[in-house]
Every structure is written in structure tokens, then in C-alpha cells.
Amino acid sequence: MRKILIVGGGYAGFYTAWKLEKKLRRGEAEVTVVDPRPYMTYQPFLPEVMAGSIEARHAAVSLRRHLHRTRVIAGMVSAIDHKHRVVTVRPADGDTFELGYDLIVVTAGAVTRKFPVPGIAEQAIGLKHVEEAVAIRDRLLTSFDRAATLPPGPQRQKLLTVTFVGGGFAGVEGFAELLSLATALLQRYPELHRDELRFHLIEASGRILPEVTERSGRWVVRFLQQRGGQVYLDTQVKSATGGHVVLSTGEEFDSELIVWTAGNAANPVVGMRTDLPVDERGFLVTRPDLRVGTDTEPAPDAWAAGDDAGIEDLTSPTPGTRTVPNAQHAVRQGKLLARNIVATLHGGKPKNYRHHSLGAIAALGIGHGIFQYRRLVITGPLAWLMHRGYHVLAVPSWERKVRVLVIWLTAALFGRDILSLASVQHPRDAFINGGEPAVPTEQDPS
């Protein structure tokens, strides 16, 4: 029986394994997925998790629950030796071990791109995983509780200041959803005032949301400003030591919550710890049919998809353009990859990946959104409903669809749940302190 190893259980990896289970004959191949997390994160839901519109667990899809005939290993692949058909796996507990395979699928995904900005590593939180979205939400709610007990002044102002770095979809949607939550929270905190909220969105380039037209991007900037947000274009964060943010424009302010969404970088395992061919950016050289290598120098029995694969976009009028690392591509590449693997096992020919965009859509807080398909632009409640409709259809499994719909309906009737559970990040405090409240300290985002 052929051994198929999938490195990474994100979008592309999960869908590859899910479809392989349906298409492979029983006993034809043994499929294994290696990922440090036992679930796939549905990242488009993270801004709503952060804003309390979706339960955190519902934005994650359990690998073991949905992959019935796939072996799931909780660990990280730290090296790939394709010449000898073996990978090195580092589990959470125990010693590292080697795992052999006949065919490998590399879908390890990208990692958050970081820059050597003083203070960012100590202060900022990313927005790629469920844990981060929950931590951001709890940090904001806790800040409101703390600020409500303080007199107006620098400490209170810092608690009510939020900074997002990065103007892509994750940053803009996260910024808009958290701003919407903070504005709604003021109804429950009569001690606080609207003009005390400070929300800053920092983008190094001259525009936000590069997936939409420049005109649509300008509309989103105006919308965020009308809602009370401050958007900085062509601006960089020079320092964030101790939560004191210094911008390249010279402006300075203190911020209790800093969220880093400044793009993706190549996975270091793919970029530096494999003998598979990689390009100058550290992404796997991948043909349009999702096989690793080039037409003249193929890497036999190696496939790739998702954010760490450099795949040419055959629908682009510009030769050499690569597919954008987003959910639409990863999901569809994973499905095609499974079909191509089965086709080659049965003596068939794999098909090239061609994807025509379904458009770009973003939620900007409850009741607000923007959708663009070519020249068609829709904004407001209709775009927001389209966003919810698309993603409830896109999230895998009926079980998850139903759970998300129920939460949305509950929120529509009773509003957002504004309970902070930041204490779960330190579960032993109550036990150690014997019921005495812990002394507030600077919170560690890690």
C-alpha cells in the first residue's frame, strides 16, 4: 500500500486528505497528516471570533473528527529529505523521529511575516490562529473593565487604544470588527466615552486591500474613518517598546493592544530545511498541475499547494504571475491536488490548476461590508449578508455550518457575548492565590 504523507493540516492539506478519502479505493493507499494543531483553522472567521460573533471552536475543524481513514500525527515536520523519502517529525512530547513515505504533499502554509521592529515581538499578537483571535478579544474586554475603574488620564487612554499593523484583508476586517465591538461595548460602560477610543490602522504602502480596486480601497478608508478609526497610509511602525508606538511620521502614542497582520512569509521548513526545489522567496517551485519541480527537472512523487507553493496563475494576462496566497486558492488547489494524485495512481494525467476569481468580499462590522467582482461593487448590509452566506457555505462539513448559523441567530436575538475569559490563559492563578485577586501586570501576549 502506497504511503501518502501530507505536511500540514491547513486549508490545502485538510481538503487534500478529505478528498483523498473519498476518491481512493479502500486499501489503495495509507494517508497521514502531520500538523502541530489537531484542527484546521477557518481563518475568514477569525475577525468574527475576535468580535464575539462566532464561538472560537466553531472556527476550527477537527482533523480527527472529519478525517476518518487518515492517520493524524500531532507534531511539526522540521525537515524534509525527499531524496531518501523521509521527514523528521518533532512531536509536542517525546523525541523527534523519522517518518517514511512514498509520495509527499507539502501544504505547510505560510507563517506571519515579522520585521525587526523593537517591542513588536514582546507586545504584538498575530491573527492567524483561533487562540490569537480569542486573546485579542479578551484583551480588549479586560482593558474596558480596567479602564472603567480609572480616572481619565494616560493609563486609561492606553487601555482604550488599539493598533493594527497591516492593511490586508486580515488587518482591515479585524480592525473593523474590533472597532464595531468596542463601539457597542460603550453602552455597557457608562464610565467611558466614545471620544476616548483610539483605533489606529497602520499600512506601509499607499493603499489598503490590494485585492480590490484603488477606488474601493479609498471607500473602505473613508468608511473606517467615519466609524472613528484612524488610518495611516505610507506609514511604518518604528518602535513599540512597552506599548509605546512610534510611527515613521513622527507621531507617538501608547497602545495596550497591538495586532500584527503585516503579511505572510515562507515557512522556514520549506524555505531552508528541504532538498525540494525552492525559489528566491523560499517557496516551493510548483508546476501548474501542482507537482513540485519544473517540466525539465521534476521532483518525482512530490506535490504542493497553498501558501508555500509558487504556482503560476494561468488565468492572469501577465506571464509568470503567481496565484495569491489566500483561502480561495488553497481550498481549490487542495481539491484538485487530491484528484490529480488519484489520477496518476490510476495511470491518468493530472490537470492544471486554473481558477477564475469569485470576487473579493470583506465584512466591516455587523451590517457593513464590501464586495467587488470586476467592475461590480456592492457595499453595506447586502455585502455583509453576502459575506456571511459565502463563508457559511465554504466552511467544511454540515456540522460546522449548522453550529455557525445557530450562533449567528443567537447573536441576532441577544447581541454579542461580552464576557471576557482572559483568566483561562492563567488557570492556576485562583488556586495559587487562594481566592485573592491577582495583582494586575503587563499581560504577556504569548
Short mmCIF file of C-alpha atoms in Angstrom, two decimals:
data_model
loop_
_atom_site.label_atom_id
_atom_site.label_comp_id
_atom_site.label_asym_id
_atom_site.label_seq_id
_atom_site.Cartn_x
_atom_site.Cartn_y
_atom_site.Cartn_z
CA MET A 1 0.00 0.00 0.00
CA ARG A 2 1.40 3.39 -1.02
CA LYS A 3 2.18 5.79 1.80
CA ILE A 4 0.96 9.35 1.19
CA LEU A 5 2.28 11.94 3.63
CA ILE A 6 0.66 15.37 3.90
CA VAL A 7 2.75 18.00 5.65
CA GLY A 8 0.33 20.50 7.19
CA GLY A 9 -3.36 20.29 8.04
CA GLY A 10 -4.46 23.76 6.96
CA TYR A 11 -6.80 24.54 4.08
CA ALA A 12 -4.87 22.77 1.32
CA GLY A 13 -3.74 19.85 3.49
CA PHE A 14 -7.16 19.22 5.03
CA TYR A 15 -9.00 19.32 1.71
CA THR A 16 -6.41 17.10 0.05
CA ALA A 17 -6.83 14.44 2.76
CA TRP A 18 -10.62 14.86 2.87
CA LYS A 19 -10.97 14.34 -0.88
CA LEU A 20 -8.42 11.52 -1.00
CA GLU A 21 -10.55 9.58 1.49
CA LYS A 22 -13.50 9.86 -0.88
CA LYS A 23 -11.63 9.06 -4.09
CA LEU A 24 -9.10 6.40 -3.11
CA ARG A 25 -10.16 2.80 -3.17
CA ARG A 26 -10.13 1.15 0.23
CA GLY A 27 -6.68 -0.32 0.87
CA GLU A 28 -5.16 1.54 -2.06
CA ALA A 29 -3.07 3.98 -0.04
CA GLU A 30 -2.31 4.97 3.53
CA VAL A 31 -2.75 8.71 4.13
CA THR A 32 -1.02 10.52 7.01
CA VAL A 33 -1.34 14.18 8.02
CA VAL A 34 1.28 15.79 10.26
CA ASP A 35 0.40 19.11 11.88
CA PRO A 36 1.16 20.59 15.32
CA ARG A 37 -2.50 21.57 15.73
CA PRO A 38 -5.27 18.94 15.73
CA TYR A 39 -7.56 21.15 13.66
CA MET A 40 -7.82 23.27 10.55
CA THR A 41 -8.45 26.95 11.25
CA TYR A 42 -11.08 28.59 9.04
CA GLN A 43 -9.27 31.92 9.01
CA PRO A 44 -12.03 34.08 7.43
CA PHE A 45 -13.98 33.57 10.68
CA LEU A 46 -11.19 34.86 12.93
CA PRO A 47 -12.30 38.53 12.82
CA GLU A 48 -15.79 37.44 13.92
CA VAL A 49 -14.33 35.24 16.65
CA MET A 50 -12.39 38.27 17.79
CA ALA A 51 -15.57 40.36 17.83
CA GLY A 52 -17.61 37.74 19.66
CA SER A 53 -19.93 36.95 16.73
CA ILE A 54 -18.73 33.34 16.42
CA GLU A 55 -17.73 30.83 19.08
CA ALA A 56 -13.99 30.17 18.87
CA ARG A 57 -14.30 26.39 18.48
CA HIS A 58 -16.64 26.82 15.52
CA ALA A 59 -13.87 28.49 13.50
CA ALA A 60 -11.81 25.30 13.78
CA VAL A 61 -12.43 21.97 12.06
CA SER A 62 -11.20 18.90 13.94
CA LEU A 63 -8.92 16.73 11.82
CA ARG A 64 -9.74 13.54 13.71
CA ARG A 65 -13.49 14.15 13.59
CA HIS A 66 -13.63 14.61 9.82
CA LEU A 67 -10.71 12.52 8.53
CA HIS A 68 -11.96 9.05 9.32
CA ARG A 69 -9.43 6.98 7.34
CA THR A 70 -6.41 9.25 7.73
CA ARG A 71 -3.69 8.89 10.32
CA VAL A 72 -3.21 12.19 12.17
CA ILE A 73 0.10 12.90 13.90
CA ALA A 74 0.31 15.89 16.27
CA GLY A 75 3.75 17.25 15.58
CA MET A 76 5.81 19.53 13.39
CA VAL A 77 7.81 18.43 10.37
CA SER A 78 11.20 20.01 10.96
CA ALA A 79 12.98 18.68 7.85
CA ILE A 80 12.13 17.01 4.54
CA ASP A 81 14.66 14.66 2.90
CA HIS A 82 12.94 13.81 -0.36
CA LYS A 83 15.95 12.00 -1.77
CA HIS A 84 15.51 9.30 0.88
CA ARG A 85 11.70 9.73 1.14
CA VAL A 86 11.75 10.61 4.83
CA VAL A 87 10.75 13.54 7.04
CA THR A 88 11.80 14.44 10.58
CA VAL A 89 8.87 14.93 12.94
CA ARG A 90 9.13 16.86 16.19
CA PRO A 91 6.15 16.00 18.45
CA ALA A 92 4.99 18.13 21.36
CA ASP A 93 6.26 15.45 23.75
CA GLY A 94 8.93 12.84 23.31
CA ASP A 95 11.87 12.57 20.97
CA THR A 96 11.95 13.50 17.32
CA PHE A 97 11.50 10.63 14.89
CA GLU A 98 11.68 9.92 11.19
CA LEU A 99 8.66 9.07 9.09
CA GLY A 100 8.94 7.43 5.69
CA TYR A 101 6.68 7.94 2.69
CA ASP A 102 6.25 7.07 -0.97
CA LEU A 103 4.52 10.28 -2.01
CA ILE A 104 4.63 13.65 -0.24
CA VAL A 105 2.21 16.57 -0.29
CA VAL A 106 3.67 19.79 1.12
CA THR A 107 0.96 22.13 2.39
CA ALA A 108 2.74 23.51 5.44
CA GLY A 109 1.36 27.00 4.88
CA ALA A 110 2.97 30.36 5.37
CA VAL A 111 3.94 32.00 8.65
CA THR A 112 3.38 35.55 9.87
CA ARG A 113 5.93 37.91 8.35
CA LYS A 114 7.76 39.79 11.08
CA PHE A 115 10.18 42.67 10.94
CA PRO A 116 12.87 43.59 13.49
CA VAL A 117 10.82 46.40 15.00
CA PRO A 118 11.75 47.00 18.67
CA GLY A 119 8.99 45.87 21.01
CA ILE A 120 6.82 44.05 18.44
CA ALA A 121 7.96 40.56 19.44
CA GLU A 122 7.16 41.35 23.09
CA GLN A 123 3.91 43.30 22.63
CA ALA A 124 2.08 42.25 19.46
CA ILE A 125 -0.40 39.44 18.80
CA GLY A 126 -0.86 37.87 15.36
CA LEU A 127 -4.14 36.91 13.70
CA LYS A 128 -3.63 33.54 12.02
CA HIS A 129 -4.94 31.17 14.70
CA VAL A 130 -8.02 30.81 16.88
CA GLU A 131 -6.00 31.27 20.07
CA GLU A 132 -4.82 34.67 18.87
CA ALA A 133 -8.33 35.85 17.99
CA VAL A 134 -9.61 34.81 21.42
CA ALA A 135 -6.67 36.51 23.16
CA ILE A 136 -7.29 39.77 21.27
CA ARG A 137 -10.97 39.77 22.22
CA ASP A 138 -10.28 39.00 25.88
CA ARG A 139 -7.54 41.65 26.00
CA LEU A 140 -9.96 44.31 24.72
CA LEU A 141 -12.75 43.32 27.13
CA THR A 142 -10.34 43.23 30.06
CA SER A 143 -9.00 46.66 29.06
CA PHE A 144 -12.52 48.08 29.19
CA ASP A 145 -13.02 46.64 32.70
CA ARG A 146 -9.73 48.09 33.89
CA ALA A 147 -10.25 51.46 32.22
CA ALA A 148 -13.71 51.86 33.77
CA THR A 149 -12.15 51.92 37.27
CA LEU A 150 -9.53 54.56 36.42
CA PRO A 151 -9.87 58.35 36.23
CA PRO A 152 -9.23 59.99 32.84
CA GLY A 153 -5.52 60.08 32.15
CA PRO A 154 -2.62 58.43 30.30
CA GLN A 155 -3.12 54.95 31.81
CA ARG A 156 -6.82 54.89 30.95
CA GLN A 157 -6.11 56.22 27.46
CA LYS A 158 -3.55 53.49 26.81
CA LEU A 159 -6.08 50.81 27.79
CA LEU A 160 -8.56 52.23 25.27
CA THR A 161 -6.06 52.43 22.39
CA VAL A 162 -5.81 49.65 19.81
CA THR A 163 -3.29 49.41 16.98
CA PHE A 164 -3.45 47.16 13.89
CA VAL A 165 -0.37 46.87 11.69
CA GLY A 166 -1.11 45.72 8.14
CA GLY A 167 -3.87 46.72 5.72
CA GLY A 168 -4.62 43.43 4.00
CA PHE A 169 -7.88 41.55 4.41
CA ALA A 170 -6.99 40.13 7.83
CA GLY A 171 -5.95 43.53 9.17
CA VAL A 172 -8.86 45.52 7.74
CA GLU A 173 -11.56 43.00 8.70
CA GLY A 174 -10.06 42.51 12.15
CA PHE A 175 -9.75 46.26 12.67
CA ALA A 176 -13.35 46.92 11.56
CA GLU A 177 -14.84 44.07 13.63
CA LEU A 178 -12.96 45.04 16.79
CA LEU A 179 -13.89 48.70 16.32
CA SER A 180 -17.53 47.63 15.95
CA LEU A 181 -17.28 45.58 19.16
CA ALA A 182 -15.61 48.41 21.08
CA THR A 183 -18.26 50.90 19.97
CA ALA A 184 -21.04 48.52 21.06
CA LEU A 185 -19.34 47.96 24.43
CA LEU A 186 -19.71 51.62 25.35
CA GLN A 187 -23.41 51.00 26.03
CA ARG A 188 -22.36 48.75 28.93
CA TYR A 189 -19.69 51.09 30.27
CA PRO A 190 -21.25 54.46 31.18
CA GLU A 191 -17.93 55.47 32.77
CA LEU A 192 -16.27 55.55 29.33
CA HIS A 193 -16.84 57.93 26.44
CA ARG A 194 -16.74 57.47 22.68
CA ASP A 195 -14.04 60.09 22.17
CA GLU A 196 -11.70 58.11 24.44
CA LEU A 197 -11.47 55.22 21.98
CA ARG A 198 -8.37 55.32 19.78
CA PHE A 199 -8.17 52.80 16.93
CA HIS A 200 -5.14 53.04 14.62
CA LEU A 201 -4.63 51.08 11.37
CA ILE A 202 -1.06 51.32 10.06
CA GLU A 203 -0.23 50.37 6.45
CA ALA A 204 3.24 50.71 4.92
CA SER A 205 2.01 51.06 1.33
CA GLY A 206 -0.17 53.74 -0.18
CA ARG A 207 -3.42 51.73 -0.08
CA ILE A 208 -5.26 49.02 1.80
CA LEU A 209 -6.93 45.85 0.48
CA PRO A 210 -4.76 45.33 -2.63
CA GLU A 211 -7.20 42.64 -3.86
CA VAL A 212 -9.82 45.31 -4.69
CA THR A 213 -9.52 48.36 -6.90
CA GLU A 214 -7.92 51.53 -5.60
CA ARG A 215 -11.29 53.28 -5.67
CA SER A 216 -12.86 50.59 -3.46
CA GLY A 217 -9.87 50.76 -1.13
CA ARG A 218 -10.37 54.51 -0.71
CA TRP A 219 -14.05 53.91 0.08
CA VAL A 220 -13.08 51.48 2.87
CA VAL A 221 -10.65 54.06 4.31
CA ARG A 222 -13.39 56.69 4.39
CA PHE A 223 -15.81 54.22 5.97
CA LEU A 224 -13.36 53.30 8.74
CA GLN A 225 -12.65 56.97 9.41
CA GLN A 226 -16.36 57.72 9.64
CA ARG A 227 -16.67 54.94 12.22
CA GLY A 228 -13.97 56.57 14.32
CA GLY A 229 -10.85 54.73 13.14
CA GLN A 230 -7.61 56.40 12.14
CA VAL A 231 -5.94 55.02 9.01
CA TYR A 232 -2.28 55.74 8.24
CA LEU A 233 -1.02 55.03 4.71
CA ASP A 234 2.64 55.09 3.62
CA THR A 235 3.47 54.73 7.32
CA GLN A 236 5.63 52.27 9.22
CA VAL A 237 5.92 51.35 12.87
CA LYS A 238 9.44 52.25 14.00
CA SER A 239 9.11 51.06 17.61
CA ALA A 240 6.57 49.59 20.01
CA THR A 241 8.66 49.10 23.14
CA GLY A 242 6.49 48.80 26.24
CA GLY A 243 3.40 49.51 24.13
CA HIS A 244 4.69 52.97 23.19
CA VAL A 245 4.15 53.11 19.41
CA VAL A 246 6.38 55.38 17.33
CA LEU A 247 5.43 55.89 13.67
CA SER A 248 7.62 56.90 10.74
CA THR A 249 5.56 60.10 10.53
CA GLY A 250 6.84 61.11 13.96
CA GLU A 251 3.54 60.52 15.72
CA GLU A 252 3.69 58.67 19.05
CA PHE A 253 1.06 57.11 21.33
CA ASP A 254 0.65 54.37 23.94
CA SER A 255 -1.36 51.30 22.96
CA GLU A 256 -2.42 48.42 25.22
CA LEU A 257 -3.31 46.15 22.29
CA ILE A 258 -1.16 45.77 19.16
CA VAL A 259 -2.25 43.32 16.44
CA TRP A 260 0.29 42.37 13.76
CA THR A 261 -1.14 41.39 10.35
CA ALA A 262 1.64 42.60 8.07
CA GLY A 263 1.57 39.75 5.56
CA ASN A 264 2.98 36.24 5.24
CA ALA A 265 6.44 34.76 4.85
CA ALA A 266 7.65 31.40 3.57
CA ASN A 267 7.52 28.54 6.03
CA PRO A 268 11.10 28.00 7.27
CA VAL A 269 10.77 24.22 6.86
CA VAL A 270 10.05 24.70 3.17
CA GLY A 271 12.49 27.52 2.67
CA MET A 272 15.54 26.13 4.45
CA ARG A 273 15.11 22.51 5.58
CA THR A 274 14.33 20.51 2.49
CA ASP A 275 16.06 19.28 -0.65
CA LEU A 276 12.96 20.04 -2.71
CA PRO A 277 13.46 22.95 -5.16
CA VAL A 278 12.56 26.40 -3.81
CA ASP A 279 12.56 29.81 -5.47
CA GLU A 280 14.29 33.01 -4.41
CA ARG A 281 11.48 33.83 -1.95
CA GLY A 282 11.64 30.46 -0.21
CA PHE A 283 8.50 28.99 -1.82
CA LEU A 284 8.37 25.57 -3.46
CA VAL A 285 8.82 25.57 -7.23
CA THR A 286 5.50 24.09 -8.34
CA ARG A 287 4.08 23.34 -11.77
CA PRO A 288 0.52 24.29 -12.75
CA ASP A 289 -0.58 20.68 -12.17
CA LEU A 290 0.66 21.04 -8.56
CA ARG A 291 3.65 18.73 -8.92
CA VAL A 292 6.88 20.06 -7.40
CA GLY A 293 9.69 20.97 -9.78
CA THR A 294 9.80 22.12 -13.37
CA ASP A 295 8.98 20.40 -16.66
CA THR A 296 12.69 19.76 -17.25
CA GLU A 297 13.63 18.98 -13.63
CA PRO A 298 10.69 17.36 -11.85
CA ALA A 299 10.73 16.15 -8.25
CA PRO A 300 9.12 12.71 -8.54
CA ASP A 301 6.26 11.91 -6.15
CA ALA A 302 6.24 15.41 -4.66
CA TRP A 303 3.22 17.72 -4.72
CA ALA A 304 2.48 21.11 -3.20
CA ALA A 305 -0.39 23.55 -2.74
CA GLY A 306 -1.42 26.50 -0.64
CA ASP A 307 0.58 29.41 0.69
CA ASP A 308 4.04 27.81 0.46
CA ALA A 309 3.70 26.78 -3.22
CA GLY A 310 4.80 29.08 -6.02
CA ILE A 311 2.14 28.23 -8.62
CA GLU A 312 1.77 30.17 -11.86
CA ASP A 313 -1.62 31.79 -12.33
CA LEU A 314 -2.67 30.57 -15.77
CA THR A 315 -5.67 32.93 -15.81
CA SER A 316 -3.52 36.04 -15.47
CA PRO A 317 -2.74 38.03 -18.64
CA THR A 318 0.75 38.65 -17.29
CA PRO A 319 3.09 35.64 -17.78
CA GLY A 320 4.85 34.48 -14.64
CA THR A 321 2.21 35.83 -12.24
CA ARG A 322 1.68 33.54 -9.28
CA THR A 323 -1.54 32.68 -7.52
CA VAL A 324 -2.30 34.84 -4.50
CA PRO A 325 -1.86 33.04 -1.15
CA ASN A 326 -5.47 33.12 0.06
CA ALA A 327 -8.24 30.75 1.13
CA GLN A 328 -9.95 30.60 -2.26
CA HIS A 329 -6.82 29.25 -3.93
CA ALA A 330 -5.80 26.91 -1.09
CA VAL A 331 -9.19 25.19 -0.93
CA ARG A 332 -9.47 24.69 -4.68
CA GLN A 333 -5.85 23.62 -5.02
CA GLY A 334 -6.35 21.03 -2.27
CA LYS A 335 -9.37 19.56 -4.04
CA LEU A 336 -7.57 19.44 -7.41
CA LEU A 337 -4.44 18.02 -5.82
CA ALA A 338 -6.41 15.04 -4.48
CA ARG A 339 -7.95 14.42 -7.89
CA ASN A 340 -4.55 14.66 -9.58
CA ILE A 341 -2.92 12.24 -7.16
CA VAL A 342 -5.68 9.68 -7.70
CA ALA A 343 -5.45 10.20 -11.47
CA THR A 344 -1.71 9.49 -11.50
CA LEU A 345 -2.12 6.43 -9.27
CA HIS A 346 -4.66 5.09 -11.77
CA GLY A 347 -2.47 5.83 -14.79
CA GLY A 348 -4.18 9.09 -15.74
CA LYS A 349 -2.84 12.57 -16.39
CA PRO A 350 -3.09 15.40 -13.84
CA LYS A 351 -4.88 18.63 -14.76
CA ASN A 352 -3.52 22.13 -14.48
CA TYR A 353 -4.86 24.48 -11.84
CA ARG A 354 -7.00 27.25 -13.31
CA HIS A 355 -9.08 29.45 -11.06
CA HIS A 356 -11.35 32.30 -12.03
CA SER A 357 -11.84 34.63 -9.09
CA LEU A 358 -15.22 34.70 -7.40
CA GLY A 359 -14.53 38.29 -6.38
CA ALA A 360 -13.29 39.87 -3.17
CA ILE A 361 -15.51 40.32 -0.13
CA ALA A 362 -14.89 41.72 3.33
CA ALA A 363 -17.02 42.27 6.42
CA LEU A 364 -16.55 45.63 8.14
CA GLY A 365 -18.51 45.08 11.33
CA ILE A 366 -22.10 43.96 11.88
CA GLY A 367 -24.28 45.14 9.00
CA HIS A 368 -21.41 46.54 6.93
CA GLY A 369 -19.28 45.07 4.16
CA ILE A 370 -17.89 45.42 0.65
CA PHE A 371 -17.97 43.04 -2.31
CA GLN A 372 -16.26 43.53 -5.64
CA TYR A 373 -16.37 41.37 -8.76
CA ARG A 374 -14.60 43.06 -11.64
CA ARG A 375 -16.40 46.41 -12.00
CA LEU A 376 -19.35 45.45 -9.82
CA VAL A 377 -19.05 46.88 -6.29
CA ILE A 378 -21.64 46.31 -3.55
CA THR A 379 -21.39 47.91 -0.12
CA GLY A 380 -23.43 47.97 3.06
CA PRO A 381 -25.82 45.36 4.53
CA LEU A 382 -26.18 43.39 1.29
CA ALA A 383 -22.41 42.89 1.01
CA TRP A 384 -22.33 41.88 4.68
CA LEU A 385 -25.05 39.26 4.11
CA MET A 386 -23.20 38.01 1.03
CA HIS A 387 -20.05 37.66 3.15
CA ARG A 388 -21.86 35.56 5.74
CA GLY A 389 -23.65 33.49 3.11
CA TYR A 390 -20.47 32.71 1.21
CA HIS A 391 -18.47 31.68 4.25
CA VAL A 392 -21.17 29.54 5.85
CA LEU A 393 -21.29 27.64 2.55
CA ALA A 394 -17.49 27.49 2.31
CA VAL A 395 -16.72 26.24 5.82
CA PRO A 396 -16.34 22.43 5.56
CA SER A 397 -18.90 19.98 6.95
CA TRP A 398 -22.60 20.42 7.69
CA GLU A 399 -21.85 20.13 11.38
CA ARG A 400 -19.81 23.35 11.31
CA LYS A 401 -22.29 25.16 9.06
CA VAL A 402 -25.16 24.45 11.46
CA ARG A 403 -23.16 25.48 14.53
CA VAL A 404 -22.14 28.80 12.95
CA LEU A 405 -25.71 29.55 11.80
CA VAL A 406 -27.06 28.87 15.29
CA ILE A 407 -24.52 31.23 16.85
CA TRP A 408 -25.37 33.96 14.34
CA LEU A 409 -29.08 33.58 15.05
CA THR A 410 -28.45 33.69 18.80
CA ALA A 411 -26.35 36.83 18.43
CA ALA A 412 -29.09 38.44 16.34
CA LEU A 413 -31.57 37.85 19.17
CA PHE A 414 -29.43 38.61 22.21
CA GLY A 415 -26.42 40.53 20.89
CA ARG A 416 -22.73 39.71 21.24
CA ASP A 417 -21.45 37.86 24.28
CA ILE A 418 -19.19 40.38 26.04
CA LEU A 419 -17.79 38.06 28.69
CA SER A 420 -14.01 38.09 28.98
CA LEU A 421 -12.31 34.81 29.83
CA ALA A 422 -8.77 36.15 29.88
CA SER A 423 -8.23 34.28 33.15
CA VAL A 424 -8.25 30.95 31.28
CA GLN A 425 -4.80 31.89 29.99
CA HIS A 426 -3.61 31.65 33.62
CA PRO A 427 -5.81 28.87 35.06
CA ARG A 428 -3.71 28.31 38.19
CA ASP A 429 -3.89 31.88 39.50
CA ALA A 430 -7.04 31.29 41.58
CA PHE A 431 -5.56 28.10 43.03
CA ILE A 432 -2.20 29.72 43.87
CA ASN A 433 -3.62 32.97 45.24
CA GLY A 434 -6.24 31.25 47.41
CA GLY A 435 -9.09 33.40 46.14
CA GLU A 436 -7.20 36.68 46.33
CA PRO A 437 -7.31 38.62 43.05
CA ALA A 438 -4.06 38.61 41.14
CA VAL A 439 -2.16 41.88 41.01
CA PRO A 440 -2.58 43.37 37.51
CA THR A 441 0.60 43.24 35.49
CA GLU A 442 1.57 43.80 31.91
CA GLN A 443 -0.07 40.94 30.00
CA ASP A 444 2.13 38.62 28.03
CA PRO A 445 0.58 38.14 24.57
CA SER A 446 2.41 34.86 24.13
#
